[in-house]
GROMACS .gro file of C-alpha atoms in nm:
model
  121
    1GLY     CA    1   2.485   2.998  -2.439
    2THR     CA    2   2.361   3.337  -2.336
    3VAL     CA    3   2.621   3.536  -2.531
    4ASP     CA    4   2.553   3.337  -2.849
    5ALA     CA    5   2.185   3.420  -2.803
    6PHE     CA    6   2.264   3.793  -2.780
    7PHE     CA    7   2.436   3.780  -3.120
    8ALA     CA    8   2.163   3.563  -3.273
    9LEU     CA    9   1.894   3.805  -3.158
   10ALA     CA   10   2.095   4.095  -3.303
   11GLY     CA   11   2.084   3.925  -3.643
   12CYS     CA   12   2.446   3.818  -3.675
   13GLU     CA   13   2.504   3.551  -3.940
   14THR     CA   14   2.721   3.315  -3.731
   15PRO     CA   15   2.633   3.391  -3.368
   16THR     CA   16   2.795   3.079  -3.224
   17SER     CA   17   3.134   3.139  -3.385
   18LEU     CA   18   3.372   3.283  -3.128
   19SER     CA   19   3.619   3.403  -3.391
   20GLU     CA   20   3.367   3.577  -3.618
   21ARG     CA   21   3.008   3.639  -3.509
   22GLY     CA   22   2.912   3.751  -3.860
   23CYS     CA   23   2.773   4.088  -3.763
   24GLY     CA   24   2.954   4.279  -4.037
   25GLU     CA   25   2.894   4.652  -4.044
   26GLY     CA   26   2.577   4.591  -3.855
   27PRO     CA   27   2.310   4.332  -3.911
   28ASN     CA   28   1.989   4.464  -4.063
   29THR     CA   29   1.757   4.174  -4.011
   30THR     CA   30   1.694   3.898  -3.763
   31ARG     CA   31   1.552   3.554  -3.806
   32ASN     CA   32   1.301   3.402  -3.569
   33HIS     CA   33   1.500   3.389  -3.247
   34ILE     CA   34   1.354   3.376  -2.900
   35VAL     CA   35   1.556   3.349  -2.582
   36VAL     CA   36   1.349   3.233  -2.287
   37GLU     CA   37   1.620   3.265  -2.026
   38GLY     CA   38   1.929   3.480  -2.067
   39TRP     CA   39   2.156   3.596  -1.788
   40THR     CA   40   2.215   3.951  -1.907
   41GLU     CA   41   2.354   4.058  -1.570
   42SER     CA   42   2.636   3.805  -1.596
   43TYR     CA   43   2.739   3.932  -1.938
   44MET     CA   44   2.666   4.303  -1.902
   45PRO     CA   45   2.976   4.431  -2.090
   46THR     CA   46   2.886   4.218  -2.394
   47TRP     CA   47   2.517   4.313  -2.369
   48MET     CA   48   2.602   4.684  -2.357
   49LYS     CA   49   2.851   4.656  -2.647
   50ILE     CA   50   2.585   4.495  -2.867
   51GLN     CA   51   2.339   4.769  -2.768
   52GLN     CA   52   2.596   5.031  -2.867
   53ASP     CA   53   2.727   4.868  -3.186
   54TYR     CA   54   2.395   4.746  -3.330
   55PRO     CA   55   2.123   4.977  -3.196
   56ASP     CA   56   1.877   4.895  -3.477
   57THR     CA   57   1.876   4.520  -3.418
   58ALA     CA   58   2.011   4.483  -3.062
   59PRO     CA   59   1.801   4.251  -2.845
   60LYS     CA   60   1.567   4.396  -2.588
   61ASN     CA   61   1.517   4.267  -2.238
   62LEU     CA   62   1.139   4.230  -2.209
   63GLY     CA   63   1.140   4.152  -1.838
   64ASN     CA   64   1.146   3.843  -1.625
   65MET     CA   65   0.946   3.523  -1.621
   66GLY     CA   66   0.824   3.569  -1.267
   67TYR     CA   67   1.140   3.477  -1.083
   68PHE     CA   68   1.479   3.631  -1.027
   69GLY     CA   69   1.805   3.446  -1.012
   70LYS     CA   70   2.169   3.502  -0.944
   71THR     CA   71   2.456   3.303  -1.079
   72SER     CA   72   2.703   3.194  -0.821
   73MET     CA   73   2.875   2.897  -0.675
   74TYR     CA   74   2.740   2.731  -0.362
   75LEU     CA   75   2.976   2.594  -0.102
   76SER     CA   76   2.860   2.475   0.233
   77SER     CA   77   2.992   2.671   0.528
   78LYS     CA   78   3.146   2.348   0.663
   79VAL     CA   79   3.368   2.311   0.357
   80GLN     CA   80   3.465   2.678   0.365
   81GLU     CA   81   3.548   2.667   0.737
   82ARG     CA   82   3.752   2.349   0.703
   83ALA     CA   83   3.972   2.503   0.430
   84TRP     CA   84   4.007   2.832   0.616
   85GLU     CA   85   4.098   2.670   0.949
   86ALA     CA   86   4.340   2.421   0.796
   87GLU     CA   87   4.544   2.660   0.582
   88GLY     CA   88   4.376   3.000   0.556
   89LEU     CA   89   4.234   2.906   0.216
   90ASN     CA   90   3.943   3.128   0.117
   91LEU     CA   91   3.717   2.923  -0.110
   92GLU     CA   92   3.479   3.216  -0.157
   93PHE     CA   93   3.734   3.391  -0.375
   94TYR     CA   94   3.840   3.263  -0.718
   95ARG     CA   95   4.209   3.308  -0.645
   96GLY     CA   96   4.181   3.043  -0.377
   97TYR     CA   97   4.159   2.789  -0.659
   98ASN     CA   98   4.503   2.866  -0.803
   99VAL     CA   99   4.669   2.523  -0.812
  100SER     CA  100   5.013   2.681  -0.802
  101TRP     CA  101   4.942   2.792  -0.446
  102HIS     CA  102   4.679   2.557  -0.301
  103ASN     CA  103   4.515   2.222  -0.345
  104ALA     CA  104   4.150   2.323  -0.312
  105ALA     CA  105   4.050   1.979  -0.441
  106ALA     CA  106   4.147   1.836  -0.102
  107TYR     CA  107   3.828   1.988   0.042
  108PHE     CA  108   3.590   1.832  -0.211
  109ASP     CA  109   3.481   1.483  -0.307
  110ALA     CA  110   3.641   1.337  -0.617
  111PRO     CA  111   3.424   1.345  -0.932
  112SER     CA  112   3.433   0.965  -0.931
  113SER     CA  113   3.234   0.968  -0.605
  114LEU     CA  114   2.924   1.089  -0.792
  115ASN     CA  115   2.654   0.826  -0.823
  116ARG     CA  116   2.610   0.813  -1.200
  117THR     CA  117   2.260   0.668  -1.169
  118PHE     CA  118   2.146   1.016  -1.063
  119LEU     CA  119   2.253   1.162  -1.399
  120LYS     CA  120   2.027   1.187  -1.698
  121PRO     CA  121   2.158   1.084  -2.041
   0.00000   0.00000   0.00000
């Protein structure tokens, strides 16, 4: 993922290990790592911490590839309105998915309804 790529670019020995990234006192070399698409905006606290902790080897954002993107969840307005009108459930806010309070699944198709022929192996 994106965060693993940050640590790989910084030269950490085990960038995919969540328990120990292998950065030690500060990596001093990197291997041949290239990240074509990384969502730095979504992981800004981690990005900034790496910049601060490992300034000599921290990755650099060299710009975009000609397009800009945002990470978010898309829900049709029909689904949102149906949940809001039925029980005041706000599906635009993550707390609306707390199963202790609401059954947000009632407003979505079951995963089994997906036509598996549309999926790639």
